[in-house]
Coordinates of C-alpha atoms in Angstrom, one line a residue:
Chain H
M17 CA 81.0 99.7 102.6
A18 CA 80.3 96.2 101.6
E19 CA 81.7 92.6 101.8
V20 CA 82.9 90.6 98.8
R21 CA 82.4 87.0 97.9
F22 CA 84.0 85.0 95.2
Q23 CA 82.1 81.8 94.6
T24 CA 84.1 79.2 92.6
V25 CA 85.2 81.8 90.4
R26 CA 86.9 80.5 87.2
K27 CA 88.6 82.5 84.4
T28 CA 90.7 80.9 81.5
F29 CA 92.6 82.4 78.6
G30 CA 92.6 79.9 75.9
D31 CA 93.9 76.7 77.4
V32 CA 95.5 78.6 80.5
V33 CA 93.5 78.5 83.6
A34 CA 94.2 81.9 85.3
V35 CA 91.8 81.6 88.1
D36 CA 90.8 78.1 89.1
D37 CA 87.6 77.9 91.1
V38 CA 88.5 80.5 93.7
D39 CA 86.2 80.7 96.8
L40 CA 87.1 83.8 98.9
E41 CA 85.2 85.9 101.5
V42 CA 86.2 89.4 102.4
E43 CA 84.2 91.0 105.3
D44 CA 83.0 94.5 105.3
G45 CA 85.8 97.0 106.1
Q46 CA 88.5 94.2 105.8
F47 CA 91.9 94.6 104.2
V48 CA 92.7 91.4 102.3
V49 CA 96.0 91.1 100.4
L50 CA 96.1 88.7 97.3
L51 CA 99.7 87.5 97.4
G52 CA 101.5 85.3 94.9
P53 CA 104.3 85.1 92.3
S54 CA 103.8 86.6 88.9
G55 CA 101.3 84.7 86.8
C56 CA 99.4 83.2 89.9
G57 CA 96.2 84.7 88.8
K58 CA 95.9 87.5 91.6
T59 CA 95.6 90.3 89.1
T60 CA 93.2 88.3 87.0
L61 CA 91.0 87.6 90.1
L62 CA 91.1 91.3 91.1
R63 CA 90.0 92.3 87.5
C64 CA 87.2 89.7 87.6
L65 CA 86.0 91.6 90.7
A66 CA 86.3 94.9 88.9
G67 CA 84.5 93.6 85.9
L68 CA 87.3 94.3 83.6
E69 CA 87.2 90.4 82.8
K70 CA 84.3 88.3 82.3
V71 CA 84.5 85.3 84.6
D72 CA 84.0 81.8 82.8
G73 CA 82.4 80.3 85.8
G74 CA 81.2 81.0 89.4
R75 CA 79.7 84.2 90.9
V76 CA 81.0 87.4 92.3
Y77 CA 79.1 89.2 95.1
I78 CA 79.6 92.7 96.1
G79 CA 77.8 93.9 99.3
G80 CA 75.4 91.0 98.9
R81 CA 74.4 91.9 95.2
D82 CA 75.4 89.4 92.4
A83 CA 77.7 91.6 90.5
T84 CA 78.9 88.8 88.0
D85 CA 77.2 90.3 85.0
L86 CA 77.4 94.0 86.0
P87 CA 79.7 96.4 84.0
P88 CA 82.4 97.9 86.1
R89 CA 80.6 101.3 86.4
R90 CA 77.7 99.4 88.3
R91 CA 79.8 97.6 90.9
R92 CA 80.4 100.5 93.1
I93 CA 84.1 99.8 93.1
A94 CA 87.1 102.0 92.6
M95 CA 90.6 100.7 91.5
V96 CA 94.1 101.7 91.7
F97 CA 96.1 100.4 88.7
Q98 CA 99.9 99.4 88.7
S99 CA 100.7 102.0 86.2
Y100 CA 98.4 104.4 88.1
A101 CA 96.5 105.1 84.9
V102 CA 96.3 108.7 85.7
F103 CA 94.6 110.6 82.8
P104 CA 97.4 112.5 81.1
H105 CA 95.2 115.2 79.4
M106 CA 93.7 116.2 82.7
K107 CA 94.8 118.3 85.5
V108 CA 95.1 116.6 88.9
F109 CA 92.0 118.2 90.0
D110 CA 90.0 116.9 87.1
N111 CA 91.6 113.4 87.4
I112 CA 90.3 113.1 91.0
A113 CA 87.0 114.8 90.1
F114 CA 86.4 112.3 87.2
G115 CA 84.4 109.7 88.9
L116 CA 82.3 112.3 90.8
R117 CA 81.5 114.1 87.6
M118 CA 80.5 110.8 86.0
Q119 CA 78.1 110.4 89.0
K120 CA 76.8 113.8 88.2
E121 CA 77.6 115.4 91.7
R122 CA 76.9 119.0 92.2
S123 CA 80.1 121.0 91.4
A124 CA 80.2 122.3 95.2
I125 CA 80.3 118.6 96.2
V126 CA 83.0 117.7 93.6
R127 CA 85.1 120.5 94.8
E128 CA 84.6 119.6 98.4
R129 CA 85.5 115.9 97.8
V130 CA 88.4 116.5 95.5
Q131 CA 89.7 118.9 98.1
S132 CA 89.4 116.5 101.1
A133 CA 90.9 113.5 99.1
A134 CA 93.8 115.7 98.0
E135 CA 94.4 116.7 101.6
L136 CA 94.3 113.2 102.8
L137 CA 97.1 112.5 100.1
Q138 CA 98.9 115.7 100.6
I139 CA 98.7 116.8 97.0
V140 CA 96.7 120.0 97.5
D141 CA 99.5 122.0 95.9
Y142 CA 99.5 120.0 92.8
L143 CA 95.7 120.1 91.9
D144 CA 96.4 122.7 89.2
R145 CA 99.1 120.6 87.5
Y146 CA 99.2 118.0 84.7
P147 CA 100.4 114.4 85.7
A148 CA 103.5 114.9 83.3
Q149 CA 104.6 117.6 85.8
L150 CA 104.6 115.2 88.8
S151 CA 106.9 112.5 90.0
G152 CA 106.0 108.8 90.1
G153 CA 105.4 109.0 94.0
Q154 CA 103.1 112.1 93.4
R155 CA 101.1 110.4 90.6
Q156 CA 100.7 107.2 92.7
R157 CA 99.0 109.6 95.3
V158 CA 96.7 111.2 92.5
A159 CA 95.6 107.5 91.5
V160 CA 94.8 106.9 95.1
A161 CA 93.0 110.2 95.7
R162 CA 91.0 109.5 92.6
A163 CA 90.0 106.1 93.8
I164 CA 88.8 107.1 97.3
A165 CA 87.1 110.4 96.1
T166 CA 84.0 108.5 94.8
K167 CA 83.8 106.8 98.3
A168 CA 83.2 103.3 96.5
D169 CA 82.1 100.4 98.4
V170 CA 85.2 98.4 97.6
L171 CA 88.7 99.6 97.0
L172 CA 90.9 97.6 94.4
M173 CA 94.5 97.9 94.5
D174 CA 96.8 96.2 91.8
E175 CA 100.5 96.6 93.0
P176 CA 99.9 100.2 93.7
L177 CA 103.5 100.5 95.2
S178 CA 105.5 98.4 92.9
N179 CA 106.7 101.3 90.6
L180 CA 108.1 103.2 93.4
D181 CA 111.7 103.0 94.4
A182 CA 112.6 100.9 97.6
L183 CA 112.7 103.9 100.2
L184 CA 109.6 105.5 98.9
R185 CA 107.8 102.4 98.7
M186 CA 108.3 101.7 102.6
E187 CA 107.2 105.3 103.3
A188 CA 104.1 104.9 101.0
R189 CA 103.3 101.5 102.5
A190 CA 102.8 102.9 106.0
E191 CA 100.9 105.9 104.6
L192 CA 98.6 103.9 102.7
K193 CA 97.8 101.6 105.7
A194 CA 97.2 104.5 107.9
L195 CA 94.9 106.0 105.2
L196 CA 92.9 102.8 104.7
Q197 CA 92.6 102.2 108.5
K198 CA 91.1 105.7 108.6
L199 CA 88.6 105.0 105.8
R200 CA 87.7 101.5 106.9
T201 CA 86.8 100.7 103.3
T202 CA 86.8 97.1 102.3
T203 CA 90.1 96.7 100.4
I204 CA 91.5 94.1 98.2
Y205 CA 95.2 94.5 97.4
V206 CA 97.3 92.6 95.0
T207 CA 101.0 92.3 95.5
H208 CA 103.7 89.9 94.8
D209 CA 105.9 91.5 97.7
Q210 CA 105.3 89.4 100.8
I211 CA 106.5 92.1 103.0
E212 CA 104.0 94.4 101.8
A213 CA 101.4 91.6 102.3
L214 CA 102.5 90.7 105.8
S215 CA 102.7 94.4 106.9
M216 CA 99.4 95.7 105.5
G217 CA 96.8 93.1 105.3
D218 CA 94.3 92.1 107.9
R219 CA 94.3 88.8 106.0
V220 CA 96.5 87.4 103.4
A221 CA 95.4 85.1 100.6
V222 CA 98.4 83.2 99.1
M223 CA 97.8 82.3 95.5
R224 CA 99.6 79.9 93.2
S225 CA 98.5 78.6 89.7
G226 CA 95.1 80.3 90.0
R227 CA 94.2 78.8 93.3
T228 CA 94.2 80.2 96.9
M229 CA 96.6 78.1 98.9
Q230 CA 96.0 79.7 102.2
V231 CA 93.9 82.6 103.5
D232 CA 94.8 83.7 107.0
T233 CA 96.2 86.6 109.1
P234 CA 99.6 87.5 108.3
I235 CA 101.1 86.1 111.3
A236 CA 99.4 82.8 110.8
V237 CA 100.6 82.6 107.1
Y238 CA 104.1 83.2 108.4
D239 CA 104.0 80.9 111.3
N240 CA 101.8 78.1 110.1
P241 CA 102.1 77.9 106.3
A242 CA 99.6 75.5 104.8
D243 CA 102.1 74.0 102.6
M244 CA 105.8 74.1 101.5
F245 CA 105.1 76.5 98.8
V246 CA 103.7 79.0 101.3
G247 CA 106.4 78.6 103.7
G248 CA 108.9 78.9 101.0
F249 CA 107.4 81.9 99.5
I250 CA 106.7 83.9 102.6
G251 CA 109.5 85.2 104.8
T252 CA 112.9 86.6 104.3
P253 CA 114.7 84.2 104.3
P254 CA 112.1 81.6 103.4
M255 CA 111.2 78.7 105.6
N256 CA 113.9 75.9 106.1
F257 CA 112.7 72.5 105.0
I258 CA 114.7 69.4 105.9
E259 CA 113.7 65.8 105.1
A260 CA 113.0 64.0 108.4
E261 CA 111.4 61.0 110.1
V262 CA 110.1 60.5 113.6
R263 CA 111.0 57.2 115.2
G264 CA 110.0 55.9 118.6
N265 CA 112.5 54.1 120.9
G266 CA 111.6 52.7 124.2
A267 CA 112.1 56.1 126.2
G268 CA 110.1 58.4 123.7
H269 CA 110.3 59.7 120.3
A270 CA 113.3 61.3 118.3
V271 CA 113.6 63.1 115.0
H272 CA 116.0 61.6 112.6
L273 CA 117.6 63.9 110.0
T274 CA 120.3 63.0 107.6
G275 CA 122.6 65.2 109.6
G276 CA 121.7 63.9 113.2
S277 CA 118.8 63.3 115.4
F278 CA 117.2 64.9 118.4
P279 CA 114.5 63.9 120.8
L280 CA 110.9 65.2 120.5
A281 CA 108.3 65.2 123.1
T282 CA 105.6 67.5 121.7
P283 CA 101.9 66.2 122.2
G284 CA 100.8 64.1 119.2
V285 CA 104.2 63.0 118.3
A286 CA 103.2 59.4 118.3
A287 CA 101.1 60.0 115.2
L288 CA 104.1 61.3 113.3
S289 CA 106.1 58.1 113.7
G290 CA 107.0 56.1 110.5
R291 CA 105.7 58.8 108.1
K292 CA 107.9 60.4 105.3
L293 CA 108.0 64.0 106.5
V294 CA 109.5 67.3 105.9
L295 CA 110.4 69.5 108.8
G296 CA 109.7 73.1 108.3
I297 CA 111.3 75.6 110.6
R298 CA 111.8 79.3 110.2
A299 CA 115.6 80.9 110.5
E300 CA 114.7 82.6 113.8
A301 CA 113.4 79.4 115.4
I302 CA 116.7 77.9 115.2
G303 CA 119.1 78.2 118.2
V304 CA 122.9 78.3 117.5
E305 CA 125.6 77.1 119.9
R306 CA 129.3 76.8 119.7
E307 CA 129.5 73.7 121.7
P308 CA 127.7 70.3 121.3
G309 CA 124.9 69.5 123.7
E310 CA 121.8 67.6 124.7
G311 CA 119.4 67.7 121.6
L312 CA 121.6 69.7 119.4
V313 CA 122.4 68.9 115.7
R314 CA 125.7 69.6 114.2
A315 CA 126.0 71.7 111.1
T316 CA 128.9 73.5 109.3
V317 CA 129.0 77.2 108.7
V318 CA 129.2 78.2 105.0
V319 CA 128.5 82.0 105.0
V320 CA 127.9 84.6 107.9
E321 CA 125.9 87.6 106.7
P322 CA 125.9 90.5 109.2
L323 CA 122.5 92.3 108.7
G324 CA 122.8 94.7 111.7
S325 CA 119.8 93.6 113.6
H326 CA 120.8 89.9 113.3
N327 CA 123.5 87.8 111.5
L328 CA 122.2 85.4 108.8
L329 CA 124.0 82.2 108.8
T330 CA 124.0 79.9 105.9
V331 CA 124.9 76.3 107.3
R332 CA 125.2 72.9 105.9
M333 CA 123.7 69.9 107.7
A334 CA 124.6 66.7 105.8
E335 CA 123.2 67.7 102.3
E336 CA 120.7 70.3 103.4
T337 CA 121.4 74.0 103.4
L338 CA 119.7 76.0 106.1
K339 CA 119.2 79.6 106.9
V340 CA 119.8 80.5 110.4
S341 CA 119.3 83.8 112.1
A342 CA 122.0 84.3 115.0
R343 CA 122.7 87.1 117.4
P344 CA 124.4 90.1 115.8
D345 CA 127.6 89.3 117.8
F346 CA 127.8 85.7 116.8
F347 CA 130.5 85.4 114.2
P348 CA 131.6 81.8 113.6
A349 CA 134.4 81.1 111.2
P350 CA 133.4 79.9 107.9
E351 CA 133.8 75.9 107.7
S352 CA 133.8 75.8 111.3
D353 CA 131.1 73.6 113.3
V354 CA 128.0 75.0 115.2
W355 CA 125.3 73.1 117.0
L356 CA 121.7 73.9 116.1
R357 CA 118.7 73.7 118.4
L358 CA 115.4 73.2 116.5
E359 CA 112.7 74.6 118.7
P360 CA 110.1 71.7 118.9
E361 CA 107.1 74.1 119.2
R362 CA 107.9 76.0 116.0
I363 CA 108.5 72.9 113.8
R364 CA 105.9 72.6 111.2
W365 CA 105.5 69.1 109.9
M366 CA 105.0 68.6 106.1
D367 CA 104.0 65.5 104.3
R368 CA 106.7 64.6 101.8
E369 CA 104.3 63.5 99.1
T370 CA 101.6 66.0 99.3
K371 CA 103.9 68.9 100.5
S372 CA 101.0 70.0 102.7
A373 CA 101.2 70.7 106.5
L374 CA 100.0 67.9 108.6
E375 CA 97.9 69.7 111.0
R376 CA 96.2 72.7 109.4
P377 CA 95.6 75.3 112.2
A378 CA 92.1 76.7 112.5
V379 CA 91.4 79.5 110.1
V380 CA 91.3 82.7 112.0
Chain D
M18 CA 143.0 118.7 68.6
I19 CA 144.0 116.5 65.7
Q20 CA 141.9 113.3 65.5
R21 CA 142.9 110.1 63.4
P22 CA 141.3 109.9 60.1
G23 CA 139.5 106.7 61.3
V24 CA 137.5 109.0 63.5
W25 CA 136.5 111.8 61.2
L26 CA 136.5 110.3 57.9
P27 CA 133.3 108.1 58.2
R28 CA 131.8 111.4 59.7
V29 CA 132.7 113.2 56.4
F30 CA 131.0 110.5 54.1
L31 CA 128.0 110.6 56.5
Y32 CA 127.5 114.3 56.3
G33 CA 128.5 114.5 52.7
G34 CA 126.1 111.8 51.7
A35 CA 123.3 113.5 53.6
L36 CA 124.2 116.9 51.9
V37 CA 123.9 115.3 48.5
L38 CA 120.7 113.6 49.3
S39 CA 119.2 116.8 50.6
L40 CA 120.2 118.8 47.7
W41 CA 118.9 116.1 45.3
V42 CA 115.3 116.6 47.0
L43 CA 115.5 120.1 47.9
L44 CA 117.0 121.8 44.7
P45 CA 114.1 120.9 42.3
I46 CA 111.5 121.9 45.1
Y47 CA 113.4 125.3 45.4
F48 CA 113.5 125.9 41.6
I49 CA 109.8 125.1 41.1
T50 CA 109.0 127.3 44.0
L51 CA 111.2 130.0 42.6
A52 CA 109.7 129.6 39.2
A53 CA 106.1 129.6 40.3
F54 CA 106.6 133.0 41.9
S55 CA 108.6 134.7 39.1
T56 CA 107.5 136.8 36.1
Q57 CA 106.8 134.6 33.0
D58 CA 109.9 136.0 31.4
A59 CA 112.1 134.9 34.2
V60 CA 110.7 131.5 33.9
Y61 CA 112.1 131.2 30.3
R62 CA 115.3 133.0 31.1
Y63 CA 118.5 131.0 31.0
P64 CA 120.8 130.6 32.8
K65 CA 118.5 130.6 36.0
N66 CA 118.8 133.0 39.0
L67 CA 119.7 131.2 42.1
V68 CA 118.4 133.9 44.3
P69 CA 114.9 135.3 44.1
R70 CA 115.0 138.3 42.1
D71 CA 112.0 138.9 39.8
L72 CA 109.3 138.1 42.4
S73 CA 105.9 138.3 41.0
T74 CA 102.4 136.5 41.2
E75 CA 102.1 136.7 37.3
T76 CA 102.9 133.0 36.9
M77 CA 100.6 132.1 39.5
R78 CA 97.6 134.3 38.1
F79 CA 98.2 132.8 34.7
F80 CA 98.0 129.2 36.0
L81 CA 95.0 129.9 38.1
N82 CA 93.2 131.7 35.2
S83 CA 93.8 128.7 32.8
E84 CA 90.9 127.0 31.8
G85 CA 89.6 124.2 34.3
I86 CA 92.1 124.9 37.0
V87 CA 89.7 126.6 39.6
G88 CA 87.1 123.9 38.9
S89 CA 89.5 121.1 39.3
L90 CA 91.1 122.6 42.4
Q91 CA 87.7 122.7 44.0
R92 CA 87.1 119.1 43.0
S93 CA 90.3 118.1 44.2
A94 CA 89.8 119.7 47.7
L95 CA 86.2 118.0 47.7
V96 CA 87.6 114.6 46.9
A97 CA 90.4 114.9 49.3
A98 CA 87.7 115.8 52.0
L99 CA 85.5 113.0 51.2
T100 CA 88.3 110.5 51.1
L101 CA 89.5 111.8 54.6
L102 CA 85.9 111.3 55.8
F103 CA 85.5 107.9 54.5
S104 CA 89.0 106.8 55.3
L105 CA 89.0 107.9 58.9
G106 CA 85.3 107.0 59.3
V107 CA 86.0 103.3 58.5
G108 CA 89.7 103.3 59.4
T109 CA 89.6 104.6 63.0
P110 CA 87.3 101.9 64.4
A111 CA 89.2 99.2 62.4
G112 CA 92.6 100.6 63.8
Y113 CA 91.0 100.7 67.5
A114 CA 90.0 97.2 67.0
I115 CA 93.5 96.0 65.9
A116 CA 95.1 97.9 68.7
R117 CA 92.8 96.8 71.6
F118 CA 91.2 93.5 70.9
V119 CA 92.6 90.0 70.6
F120 CA 90.4 88.2 68.1
R121 CA 90.5 85.2 65.8
G122 CA 92.4 86.0 62.5
A123 CA 93.7 89.4 63.9
D124 CA 97.1 88.7 62.2
T125 CA 95.4 87.8 58.9
F126 CA 93.2 90.9 59.0
R127 CA 96.4 93.1 59.5
L128 CA 98.0 91.4 56.6
A129 CA 94.9 91.7 54.5
V130 CA 94.7 95.5 55.1
V131 CA 98.2 96.0 53.9
S132 CA 97.9 93.6 51.1
T133 CA 95.1 95.6 49.4
R134 CA 98.1 97.8 48.4
A135 CA 99.5 94.9 46.4
F136 CA 97.2 95.1 43.7
P137 CA 98.4 97.6 41.0
I138 CA 95.7 100.1 40.3
V139 CA 96.8 99.8 36.6
I140 CA 95.5 96.2 36.5
L141 CA 92.3 97.2 38.3
S142 CA 91.6 100.4 36.3
I143 CA 89.6 98.9 33.4
P144 CA 87.3 96.7 35.5
L145 CA 86.9 99.7 37.8
A146 CA 86.0 102.1 35.1
V147 CA 83.5 99.7 33.8
T148 CA 81.9 99.1 37.2
Y149 CA 81.8 102.9 37.6
I150 CA 80.1 103.6 34.5
R151 CA 77.5 100.8 35.3
W152 CA 76.9 102.5 38.7
G153 CA 76.7 105.9 37.3
I154 CA 79.5 107.3 39.4
D155 CA 82.1 107.7 36.7
D156 CA 83.5 111.2 36.1
S157 CA 82.1 112.3 39.6
V158 CA 83.7 113.5 42.8
L159 CA 82.2 110.7 44.8
G160 CA 83.7 108.0 42.4
V161 CA 87.1 109.4 42.8
A162 CA 86.7 109.8 46.5
L163 CA 85.8 106.2 46.6
A164 CA 88.8 105.0 44.8
H165 CA 91.0 107.2 46.8
T166 CA 89.5 105.8 50.0
A167 CA 90.5 102.4 48.8
L168 CA 94.0 103.6 48.4
A169 CA 94.2 105.6 51.6
L170 CA 92.3 103.2 53.9
P171 CA 95.3 100.8 54.6
F172 CA 97.2 103.7 55.8
A173 CA 94.5 105.1 57.9
V174 CA 93.9 101.7 59.6
L175 CA 97.6 101.2 60.3
V176 CA 98.4 104.7 61.5
T177 CA 95.3 105.1 63.8
S178 CA 96.1 101.4 65.1
S179 CA 99.5 102.5 66.1
V180 CA 98.1 105.7 67.8
F181 CA 95.8 103.6 69.8
A182 CA 98.3 101.1 70.7
G183 CA 100.4 103.8 72.2
I184 CA 97.6 104.7 74.6
S185 CA 97.5 102.5 77.6
V186 CA 94.6 100.2 77.8
E187 CA 94.5 100.8 81.7
L188 CA 93.6 104.4 81.1
E189 CA 90.3 103.3 79.5
E190 CA 89.8 100.7 82.2
A191 CA 90.4 103.4 84.8
A192 CA 87.7 105.4 83.2
M193 CA 85.3 102.4 83.2
T194 CA 85.8 101.7 86.9
L195 CA 85.2 105.3 87.5
G196 CA 81.8 105.3 86.0
C197 CA 82.3 105.1 82.2
S198 CA 80.7 102.8 79.7
R199 CA 83.1 101.3 77.1
L200 CA 81.9 104.1 74.7
S201 CA 82.2 107.0 77.1
A202 CA 85.6 105.6 78.3
F203 CA 86.6 105.8 74.7
R204 CA 85.1 109.3 74.1
R205 CA 86.4 110.8 77.2
V206 CA 90.0 109.3 77.6
A207 CA 91.1 107.4 74.4
L208 CA 89.9 109.9 71.9
P209 CA 91.2 113.0 73.4
L210 CA 94.6 111.3 73.8
A211 CA 94.4 110.0 70.3
L212 CA 93.4 113.2 68.8
P213 CA 96.9 114.5 67.8
G214 CA 97.8 111.2 66.1
L215 CA 94.4 111.1 64.3
A216 CA 94.9 114.6 63.0
A217 CA 98.2 113.4 61.6
A218 CA 96.5 110.4 60.0
A219 CA 93.8 112.8 58.5
I220 CA 96.4 115.0 56.9
F221 CA 98.3 112.1 55.6
V222 CA 95.1 110.7 54.0
F223 CA 94.3 114.1 52.5
I224 CA 97.6 114.1 50.8
I225 CA 97.4 110.7 49.5
S226 CA 94.3 111.9 47.7
W227 CA 95.5 115.4 46.8
N228 CA 98.5 113.9 44.8
E229 CA 96.9 110.8 43.4
V230 CA 96.8 111.1 39.7
F231 CA 96.4 107.7 38.0
A232 CA 92.9 106.6 39.4
A233 CA 91.8 110.3 39.0
S234 CA 92.7 110.4 35.4
I235 CA 91.2 107.2 34.5
L236 CA 87.8 107.7 36.3
T237 CA 87.2 111.3 35.2
L238 CA 86.7 112.9 31.9
R239 CA 85.2 116.4 32.0
N240 CA 85.5 116.7 35.8
P241 CA 89.1 116.0 36.6
T242 CA 90.9 116.6 39.8
L243 CA 93.9 119.0 39.8
P244 CA 96.7 116.3 39.2
A245 CA 94.6 114.8 36.3
Q246 CA 93.8 118.2 34.9
V247 CA 97.4 119.3 35.0
L248 CA 98.7 115.9 33.6
S249 CA 96.1 116.0 30.8
V250 CA 97.5 119.4 29.5
L251 CA 100.9 119.1 30.6
N252 CA 102.3 118.5 27.1
E253 CA 100.8 121.4 25.5
S254 CA 101.4 123.8 28.4
P255 CA 103.8 126.7 28.5
L256 CA 106.6 126.4 31.1
P257 CA 105.0 128.8 33.7
F258 CA 102.0 126.7 33.8
R259 CA 103.9 123.6 34.6
F260 CA 105.9 125.2 37.4
A261 CA 102.8 126.7 38.9
G262 CA 101.0 123.5 38.7
G263 CA 104.0 121.7 40.2
F264 CA 104.0 124.1 43.0
F265 CA 100.2 123.6 43.8
L266 CA 100.8 119.8 44.0
L267 CA 103.9 120.2 46.0
A268 CA 103.1 122.8 48.6
P269 CA 100.4 121.0 50.5
S270 CA 102.5 117.8 50.9
L271 CA 105.6 119.8 52.2
I272 CA 103.5 121.7 54.7
V273 CA 101.9 118.6 55.9
I274 CA 105.0 116.6 56.3
F275 CA 106.5 119.5 58.1
V276 CA 103.5 119.4 60.6
I277 CA 103.1 115.8 61.1
R278 CA 106.7 114.5 61.0
K279 CA 106.5 114.3 64.9
Y280 CA 103.7 111.7 64.6
L281 CA 105.4 110.0 61.8
F282 CA 108.4 109.4 63.9
N283 CA 106.2 108.3 66.8
M284 CA 104.6 105.8 64.4
W285 CA 107.9 104.4 63.4
G286 CA 109.3 103.0 66.7
R287 CA 108.9 105.6 69.3
V288 CA 105.9 105.3 71.5
V289 CA 103.5 108.1 71.9
K290 CA 103.6 109.2 75.5

């Protein structure tokens, strides 16, 4: 058990800055997900923590110790690799026992620990097999069992589920989360899959171009993205962004979009007035009506995609295309008009120049 | 079912060609082997028997009892063993470095390794012989082994680098996170996985040395290796001697190629799992 702290960690490969002065703290027992598109530096950051990459600047602390210059074996970490990296020339038992034997544990303890790790991951029946005789899902379990067997202070996972097929991945996700909840080991988990990040992490660190753009709880990252990149990267569909302006008239304020306008009376609205803004809103925060009404904006239906739990509408509002989530029984004809209600409390205002959210919610 | 000529004709050419090529290579090998294990009379008889009839070890015994053969056989084995030791001792770390590390001039180094083979040994032979005499390692097992190492090293480097390139870096990294140092990760994970490929490389190097005749002839006088010995007396030797000698030079190569062909194929395109 240990906390982890990155202090202005920097890593470059030639001219490419892979990790750009990242500060990040992970509390003891916390599950933090590093999320971002490929090439954003998330895996490099994890490898800096593992000691597999030498940092070019900054410090890495594990459990209060400065681990920056320690080799991987002295960092008290364990890692699950994307390719699993299960040793093909050893049986499953010896794979799981590898770390314990390196620590010179007595063979009775090795046997007991391997057994309990194998039980946790339900691979007891395969202990006597070689990895080549296992399926991908089973190999993944071996890799996790091997990592937890040493009872390391920090667990590092580099896209451990990305090589599984979709159905298995969903199952493994829930199982892995349950397992890590039971172990309460500090875990840093790298993924490019935002659903994995939202569903598993205590906190999510969204990365882009080597920087952390936002570090927050999954729900905060989803609801209050720090900028347009985070809003656009997280969520299926991603957040809608519409260019907008807020103008005051005698009675109050109104939001003006290219496709229409609607009144807005949320607190602090006066401060928005006159700025070049982008209105960010989630598909499910938009109400759809068949008839025009007070505070509604007209849009034209392009496509209706029934998804079972809801219907995903693609609509056009002036030049902007929006994704709107509607009731599963709502089937407007393509090219017909619908009227949208943009829920005022769920609008996130972004600056058109900086692409950042105007008011950053307090970090949880 | 009758197929159009367009379908089977190319196949006939393909298999026909393959058959001709195979016979081209296999028939001489067959006749050499046959002659090496026939009576001396049978070796001279003409026309030849196509099926083994007068099998005997007479020709073989005659060859082995000829002057200088046993000694040169021993020297050949010793030279090949030393060549193997030197080539792999130097070549394996080099191959590992090429496969694993990104370093300045890696490509140049790779090219340089191969380009050593571009120097014809014919041109190098005189200066080499002079240098050897000056150093006092002419006409010695060590001298020939060093020359053979120079010939075999590029292959050793290239083959071992392709063997290590086929072993995922993540395996070694995983070992390092599990308590290994760089060295022990290599010893416990990379090395055992590379062993079959390294064995193939070793045998390959052994054969290069075993069959090498030019450097061995130039650098030895009274202590030749087997190919050098056979070559030097070839013109004045009787037929049985030639066939038996040919067989001795041939047999190890054939056995080796049979054993390592799997790894050669791995090397050429398919990745070692």
